[in-house]
C-alpha cells in the first residue's frame, strides 16, 4: 500500500495528526485538573471543541466536495497548529483561564469540522478500489499504534515537564500533517456515478478520469443544494442512518468515560500514569483490531462490525467495578479491539456504496451524527458524577452503551448487506415487518475515531 505515492503521503499526514490527537487528549485533561481540579471543567473544555465541530460539519462536507480535499485539510491543519500553540503558551505561562481554553478549543473544533469530512473522500482518491479495505485497515492500525505511543509520551511529558509541553507537541504534529499533505497528488478526482439513492443499494462503479478542478468548476451549485444532495444520499440508506444514530449515543457514553476516567485515575488509580496505561492498552487493542480488519472478509460486514463494536462498552463497565488499573487496562484492550474491527469495515462499505461526488457530504452527516451527542455526554458527566457518584454513573453509561451498540442488528439492511453490496432477501413468511423502511431504532461507533476515539464511523 505504501508504494502508492498518493496513499503514502496521506498515510503519513494522518499518522502525524493521529499522534497529536492522542497526545493532547490526556494532556488537556490534566491541564484542566491542574487549574481547577474539576471533572466538570474537563467536560466543558472538551465540549467547547465539539460543539462547533458538530455545527459546522455539514459546511465542511460541502466544501470538501467542491474544493480539492487535500487543500481543505492543509488549511485546517494550519489553523489548528496555531490554536494549539496558543493553548500551550497559556498553560505554560501559568495564567490560563478555563474560558480562554474553551475559546481556543472552539476554534480548534471549527477547523476540525473542515478537515474531517474530507478524509474519507481523499482516501478514495488515493487508493484503487480493490485495495480500499486494506487501505482503511492500515489507517486503523496506524491510528491504533499512535494510540499506544502517544499516551505514553503524554504521560512522560505531563509527569516530568507538565501538560503544556504535550499540547505544544500537538501543534507541531499539525504542521507535520500539513507538510505531508502538501506533497499529495490525488490519483483521481471525485467520480459522478449514475446510482439511484435507495435503501437497498447496489455497488457503484469507481471509474473516473475527472480532476478535482473539473469537479469543483460548477460554482453555481450553492451550499444549500450540496447539503440537500448529501442528505438525500444519507437518508435513503437505512443501514447508514441507523448505525449513525447508534454511534451518536454510544459516543456520548464514551465521552462520559473520557471525562470521568482521568478524575478516577487521579483519585483512586495512582494519577496520570494509570490513565496513560489505560489509554495505551486501548491502543494495543485497537492495533489488534486493525490487524483483524486487514485480513477478515465477512460475508455480511455490517453484522460482523455491529457485533464487534459492542466491545467498545467494556472499559466503562470494568472501571465502574474495580479499584485497580490492571482490569481496566484489560477492558480497554477489548474496547479498542472491537472499535477498530468496526471502523475499517464501516468505511469500506461506505466508500463502496456512496457515489464519490457525494461521499464527503455524506461523510459530513456521518460525522455530524457521530459527534452530535458528545458535547452532551461531556457536559453532563461531571454533574452526574457529583449527584450519583462516578462509579454508578459509569456503570449506567456502560450498560446503556452495550445495549445501544447491539440495537442496529434489529435493522434488516444492517444484518443482511453483503460484501458485494447486495441484500439477502427476508425470510419467506410475508407478514414479517420490513425494518429496512421503518423508523430508526431509538439508539445505537469511532474512532472513532474519531481526538477521543470515535465510532464511525476518530
Coordinates of N, CA and C in Angstrom, one line a residue, residues 169-312:
X169 N 3.5 20.0 21.6 CA 3.9 19.0 20.7 C 2.7 18.7 19.7
X170 N 1.5 18.8 20.2 CA 0.3 18.6 19.3 C 0.4 19.6 18.2
X171 N 0.7 20.9 18.5 CA 0.8 21.9 17.5 C 1.8 21.5 16.4
X172 N 3.0 20.9 16.8 CA 4.0 20.5 15.8 C 3.4 19.4 14.9
X173 N 2.6 18.5 15.5 CA 2.1 17.4 14.6 C 1.2 18.0 13.5
X174 N 0.4 19.0 13.8 CA -0.4 19.6 12.7 C 0.4 20.2 11.6
X175 N 1.6 20.8 12.0 CA 2.5 21.3 11.0 C 3.0 20.2 10.1
X176 N 3.4 19.1 10.8 CA 3.9 17.9 10.0 C 2.8 17.4 9.1
X177 N 1.6 17.3 9.6 CA 0.5 16.8 8.7 C 0.3 17.7 7.5
X178 N 0.3 19.0 7.7 CA 0.2 19.9 6.5 C 1.3 19.8 5.5
X179 N 2.5 19.5 6.0 CA 3.6 19.4 5.1 C 3.5 18.1 4.3
X180 N 3.1 17.0 4.9 CA 2.9 15.7 4.2 C 1.8 15.9 3.1
X181 N 0.6 16.5 3.5 CA -0.5 16.6 2.6 C -0.1 17.5 1.4
X182 N 0.8 18.5 1.6 CA 1.2 19.4 0.5 C 1.9 18.6 -0.6
X183 N 2.4 17.4 -0.2 CA 3.1 16.6 -1.2 C 2.2 15.6 -2.0
X184 N 0.9 15.6 -1.5 CA 0.0 14.6 -2.1 C -0.6 15.0 -3.4
X185 N -0.6 14.1 -4.3 CA -1.3 14.4 -5.6 C -2.4 13.3 -5.8
X186 N -3.7 13.6 -5.7 CA -4.7 12.5 -5.8 C -4.6 11.8 -7.1
X187 N -4.9 10.5 -7.0 CA -5.0 9.6 -8.3 C -6.1 10.1 -9.2
X188 N -7.2 10.4 -8.7 CA -8.4 10.8 -9.5 C -9.1 11.9 -8.7
X189 N -10.0 12.6 -9.4 CA -11.0 13.4 -8.7 C -12.2 12.6 -8.3
X190 N -13.2 13.3 -7.6 CA -14.4 12.6 -7.3 C -15.1 12.1 -8.5
X191 N -15.8 11.0 -8.5 CA -16.5 10.4 -9.6 C -18.0 10.6 -9.5
X192 N -18.6 11.0 -10.6 CA -20.1 11.1 -10.6 C -20.6 9.7 -11.0
X193 N -21.5 9.1 -10.2 CA -22.0 7.8 -10.5 C -23.5 7.8 -10.7
X194 N -23.9 7.1 -11.7 CA -25.3 7.1 -12.0 C -25.9 6.0 -11.2
X195 N -26.0 6.3 -9.9 CA -26.7 5.3 -8.9 C -27.9 6.0 -8.3
X196 N -28.9 5.2 -8.2 CA -30.1 5.6 -7.5 C -30.0 5.5 -6.1
X197 N -30.3 6.5 -5.3 CA -30.2 6.5 -3.9 C -31.4 5.8 -3.3
X198 N -31.2 4.5 -3.1 CA -32.3 3.7 -2.5 C -31.7 3.0 -1.3
X199 N -32.7 2.5 -0.5 CA -32.2 1.8 0.8 C -31.4 0.6 0.5
X200 N -31.9 -0.3 -0.4 CA -31.2 -1.4 -0.8 C -30.3 -1.1 -2.0
X201 N -29.0 -0.7 -1.7 CA -28.1 -0.1 -2.7 C -27.4 -1.2 -3.5
X202 N -26.9 -0.8 -4.7 CA -26.1 -1.7 -5.4 C -24.7 -1.1 -5.6
X203 N -23.7 -1.9 -5.7 CA -22.3 -1.4 -5.7 C -22.1 -0.6 -6.9
X204 N -21.7 0.7 -6.7 CA -21.5 1.6 -7.8 C -20.1 1.4 -8.5
X205 N -20.0 2.0 -9.7 CA -18.7 1.9 -10.4 C -17.8 2.9 -9.9
X206 N -16.5 2.7 -9.9 CA -15.5 3.6 -9.4 C -14.7 4.2 -10.6
X207 N -15.1 4.1 -11.8 CA -14.3 4.6 -12.9 C -14.5 6.1 -13.0
X208 N -13.4 6.8 -13.2 CA -13.4 8.2 -13.4 C -12.1 8.7 -13.9
X209 N -12.1 9.8 -14.7 CA -10.9 10.4 -15.1 C -11.0 11.9 -14.9
X210 N -11.9 12.4 -14.0 CA -12.1 13.8 -13.8 C -11.2 14.2 -12.7
X211 N -10.7 15.4 -12.8 CA -9.9 16.0 -11.8 C -10.7 16.8 -10.8
X212 N -10.0 17.1 -9.6 CA -10.7 17.9 -8.6 C -11.1 19.3 -9.2
X213 N -10.3 19.9 -10.0 CA -10.6 21.2 -10.6 C -11.9 21.1 -11.4
X214 N -12.0 20.0 -12.2 CA -13.1 19.8 -13.1 C -14.4 19.7 -12.3
X215 N -14.3 18.9 -11.2 CA -15.5 18.7 -10.3 C -15.9 20.0 -9.6
X216 N -14.9 20.7 -9.2 CA -15.2 21.9 -8.4 C -15.7 23.1 -9.3
X217 N -15.5 22.9 -10.6 CA -15.8 24.0 -11.5 C -17.2 24.6 -11.5
X218 N -18.3 23.8 -11.4 CA -19.6 24.4 -11.4 C -19.9 25.2 -10.2
X219 N -19.4 26.4 -10.1 CA -19.6 27.2 -8.9 C -21.0 27.6 -8.6
X220 N -21.9 27.4 -9.6 CA -23.3 27.8 -9.5 C -24.0 26.9 -8.4
X221 N -23.4 25.7 -8.2 CA -24.0 24.8 -7.2 C -23.8 25.5 -5.8
X222 N -24.9 25.9 -5.2 CA -24.8 26.6 -3.9 C -24.7 25.6 -2.8
X223 N -24.3 26.1 -1.6 CA -24.1 25.3 -0.4 C -25.4 24.5 -0.1
X224 N -26.5 25.2 -0.1 CA -27.8 24.5 0.3 C -28.1 23.3 -0.6
X225 N -27.8 23.5 -1.9 CA -28.0 22.3 -2.8 C -27.1 21.2 -2.5
X226 N -25.8 21.5 -2.2 CA -24.9 20.5 -1.8 C -25.4 19.7 -0.5
X227 N -25.9 20.5 0.4 CA -26.3 19.9 1.7 C -27.6 19.0 1.4
X228 N -28.5 19.5 0.6 CA -29.6 18.6 0.2 C -29.2 17.3 -0.5
X229 N -28.3 17.4 -1.4 CA -27.8 16.2 -2.1 C -27.2 15.2 -1.1
X230 N -26.4 15.7 -0.1 CA -25.8 14.8 0.9 C -26.9 14.2 1.7
X231 N -27.9 15.0 2.1 CA -29.0 14.5 2.9 C -29.8 13.4 2.2
X232 N -30.0 13.6 0.9 CA -30.8 12.6 0.2 C -30.0 11.3 0.2
X233 N -28.7 11.3 -0.1 CA -27.9 10.1 -0.1 C -27.8 9.5 1.3
X234 N -27.8 10.3 2.3 CA -27.7 9.8 3.7 C -29.0 9.1 4.1
X235 N -30.1 9.8 4.0 CA -31.4 9.3 4.5 C -31.9 8.1 3.7
X236 N -31.5 8.0 2.4 CA -32.0 6.9 1.6 C -31.5 5.5 1.9
X237 N -30.5 5.5 2.8 CA -29.9 4.2 3.1 C -30.1 3.9 4.6
X238 N -31.0 3.0 4.9 CA -31.3 2.7 6.3 C -30.1 2.2 7.1
X239 N -29.3 1.5 6.5 CA -28.1 1.0 7.2 C -27.2 2.1 7.6
X240 N -27.2 3.2 6.9 CA -26.3 4.4 7.2 C -26.9 5.1 8.4
X241 N -28.1 5.5 8.3 CA -28.6 6.4 9.4 C -28.9 5.6 10.7
X242 N -29.2 4.3 10.6 CA -29.4 3.5 11.8 C -28.1 3.3 12.6
X243 N -27.0 3.0 11.9 CA -25.8 2.9 12.6 C -25.3 4.2 13.1
X244 N -25.5 5.3 12.4 CA -25.0 6.6 12.8 C -25.8 7.1 14.0
X245 N -27.1 6.7 14.0 CA -27.9 7.1 15.2 C -27.4 6.4 16.5
X246 N -27.0 5.1 16.3 CA -26.4 4.4 17.4 C -25.1 5.0 17.8
X247 N -24.3 5.3 16.8 CA -22.9 5.9 17.1 C -23.0 7.2 17.8
X248 N -24.0 8.0 17.5 CA -24.2 9.3 18.2 C -24.4 9.0 19.7
X249 N -25.2 8.1 20.1 CA -25.4 7.8 21.5 C -24.3 7.0 22.2
X250 N -23.6 6.1 21.5 CA -22.5 5.4 22.1 C -21.3 6.3 22.3
X251 N -21.1 7.2 21.3 CA -20.0 8.2 21.5 C -20.3 9.1 22.7
X252 N -21.5 9.4 23.0 CA -21.8 10.2 24.2 C -21.5 9.4 25.4
X253 N -21.8 8.1 25.4 CA -21.4 7.2 26.5 C -19.9 7.2 26.7
X254 N -19.1 7.1 25.6 CA -17.7 7.1 25.7 C -17.2 8.4 26.2
X255 N -17.8 9.5 25.9 CA -17.4 10.8 26.3 C -17.5 10.9 27.9
X256 N -18.5 10.3 28.5 CA -18.6 10.2 29.9 C -17.3 9.5 30.5
X257 N -17.0 8.4 29.9 CA -15.8 7.6 30.3 C -14.5 8.5 30.1
X258 N -14.4 9.3 29.1 CA -13.3 10.1 28.8 C -13.1 11.3 29.8
X259 N -14.3 11.7 30.4 CA -14.2 12.8 31.4 C -14.0 12.2 32.8
X260 N -14.7 11.2 33.1 CA -14.6 10.6 34.5 C -13.4 9.8 34.6
X261 N -12.9 9.2 33.6 CA -11.7 8.3 33.7 C -10.5 9.0 34.2
X262 N -10.1 10.2 33.7 CA -8.9 10.9 34.3 C -9.1 11.2 35.8
X263 N -10.4 11.7 36.1 CA -10.6 12.0 37.5 C -10.5 10.8 38.4
X264 N -11.1 9.7 38.0 CA -11.0 8.5 38.8 C -9.5 8.0 38.9
X265 N -8.8 8.1 37.8 CA -7.4 7.7 37.8 C -6.6 8.6 38.8
X266 N -6.9 9.9 38.8 CA -6.2 10.8 39.7 C -6.5 10.5 41.1
X267 N -7.7 10.1 41.4 CA -8.2 10.0 42.8 C -7.9 8.6 43.3
X268 N -8.1 7.5 42.5 CA -8.1 6.2 43.0 C -7.1 5.2 42.4
X269 N -6.6 5.5 41.2 CA -5.7 4.6 40.5 C -4.3 5.0 40.4
X270 N -3.9 6.1 41.1 CA -2.5 6.4 41.1 C -2.0 7.6 40.3
X271 N -3.0 8.3 39.6 CA -2.6 9.6 38.9 C -2.6 9.4 37.4
X272 N -1.9 10.4 36.8 CA -1.8 10.4 35.3 C -1.2 9.1 34.7
X273 N -0.3 8.5 35.5 CA 0.4 7.3 34.9 C -0.6 6.2 34.7
X274 N -1.6 6.0 35.6 CA -2.6 5.0 35.4 C -3.5 5.2 34.2
X275 N -3.9 6.5 34.0 CA -4.7 6.8 32.9 C -4.0 6.6 31.6
X276 N -2.7 7.0 31.6 CA -1.9 6.8 30.4 C -1.8 5.3 30.0
X277 N -1.7 4.4 31.0 CA -1.6 3.0 30.8 C -2.9 2.5 30.2
X278 N -4.0 3.0 30.8 CA -5.4 2.6 30.3 C -5.5 2.9 28.8
X279 N -5.1 4.2 28.4 CA -5.2 4.6 27.0 C -4.3 3.8 26.1
X280 N -3.1 3.5 26.7 CA -2.1 2.7 25.9 C -2.7 1.3 25.6
X281 N -3.3 0.7 26.7 CA -3.9 -0.6 26.5 C -5.1 -0.6 25.4
X282 N -5.8 0.5 25.4 CA -6.8 0.7 24.4 C -6.2 0.7 23.0
X283 N -5.1 1.4 22.9 CA -4.4 1.5 21.6 C -3.9 0.1 21.2
X284 N -3.3 -0.7 22.2 CA -2.9 -2.0 21.8 C -4.0 -2.9 21.3
X285 N -5.2 -2.8 21.9 CA -6.3 -3.5 21.4 C -6.7 -3.0 20.0
X286 N -6.6 -1.7 19.8 CA -7.0 -1.1 18.5 C -6.1 -1.6 17.4
X287 N -4.8 -1.8 17.7 CA -3.8 -2.3 16.8 C -4.3 -3.7 16.4
X288 N -4.6 -4.5 17.4 CA -5.0 -5.9 17.2 C -6.3 -5.9 16.3
X289 N -7.3 -5.0 16.6 CA -8.5 -4.9 15.8 C -8.2 -4.5 14.4
X290 N -7.3 -3.6 14.2 CA -6.9 -3.2 12.8 C -6.3 -4.4 12.1
X291 N -5.5 -5.2 12.8 CA -4.9 -6.4 12.1 C -6.0 -7.4 11.7
X292 N -7.0 -7.6 12.6 CA -8.1 -8.4 12.2 C -8.8 -7.9 11.0
X293 N -9.1 -6.6 11.0 CA -9.8 -6.0 9.9 C -9.0 -6.0 8.6
X294 N -7.7 -6.1 8.7 CA -6.9 -6.1 7.5 C -7.1 -7.4 6.7
X295 N -7.4 -8.5 7.4 CA -7.5 -9.8 6.8 C -8.9 -10.4 6.7
X296 N -9.8 -10.0 7.6 CA -11.1 -10.6 7.7 C -11.9 -10.1 6.5
X297 N -12.7 -11.0 5.9 CA -13.6 -10.6 4.8 C -15.0 -11.2 5.1
X298 N -15.7 -10.7 6.1 CA -17.0 -11.3 6.5 C -18.0 -11.1 5.3
X299 N -18.8 -12.1 5.2 CA -19.8 -12.1 4.1 C -20.8 -11.0 4.3
X300 N -21.2 -10.7 5.6 CA -22.1 -9.6 6.0 C -21.3 -8.7 6.9
X301 N -20.6 -7.7 6.3 CA -19.7 -6.9 7.0 C -20.3 -6.0 8.1
X302 N -21.5 -5.5 7.9 CA -22.1 -4.7 8.9 C -22.6 -5.5 10.1
X303 N -23.1 -6.7 9.9 CA -23.5 -7.5 11.0 C -22.3 -7.8 11.9
X304 N -21.2 -8.2 11.2 CA -19.9 -8.6 11.9 C -19.4 -7.3 12.7
X305 N -19.5 -6.2 12.0 CA -19.0 -4.9 12.6 C -19.8 -4.5 13.8
X306 N -21.1 -4.6 13.7 CA -22.0 -4.3 14.9 C -21.8 -5.2 16.1
X307 N -21.6 -6.4 15.9 CA -21.3 -7.3 17.0 C -19.9 -7.0 17.6
X308 N -18.9 -6.7 16.7 CA -17.6 -6.4 17.2 C -17.6 -5.1 18.1
X309 N -18.3 -4.1 17.6 CA -18.2 -2.8 18.3 C -18.9 -2.8 19.7
X310 N -19.7 -3.8 20.0 CA -20.3 -3.9 21.3 C -19.2 -4.0 22.4
X311 N -18.0 -4.4 22.0 CA -16.9 -4.5 23.0 C -16.4 -3.1 23.4
X312 N -16.8 -2.1 22.6 CA -16.5 -0.7 23.0 C -17.0 -0.2 24.3

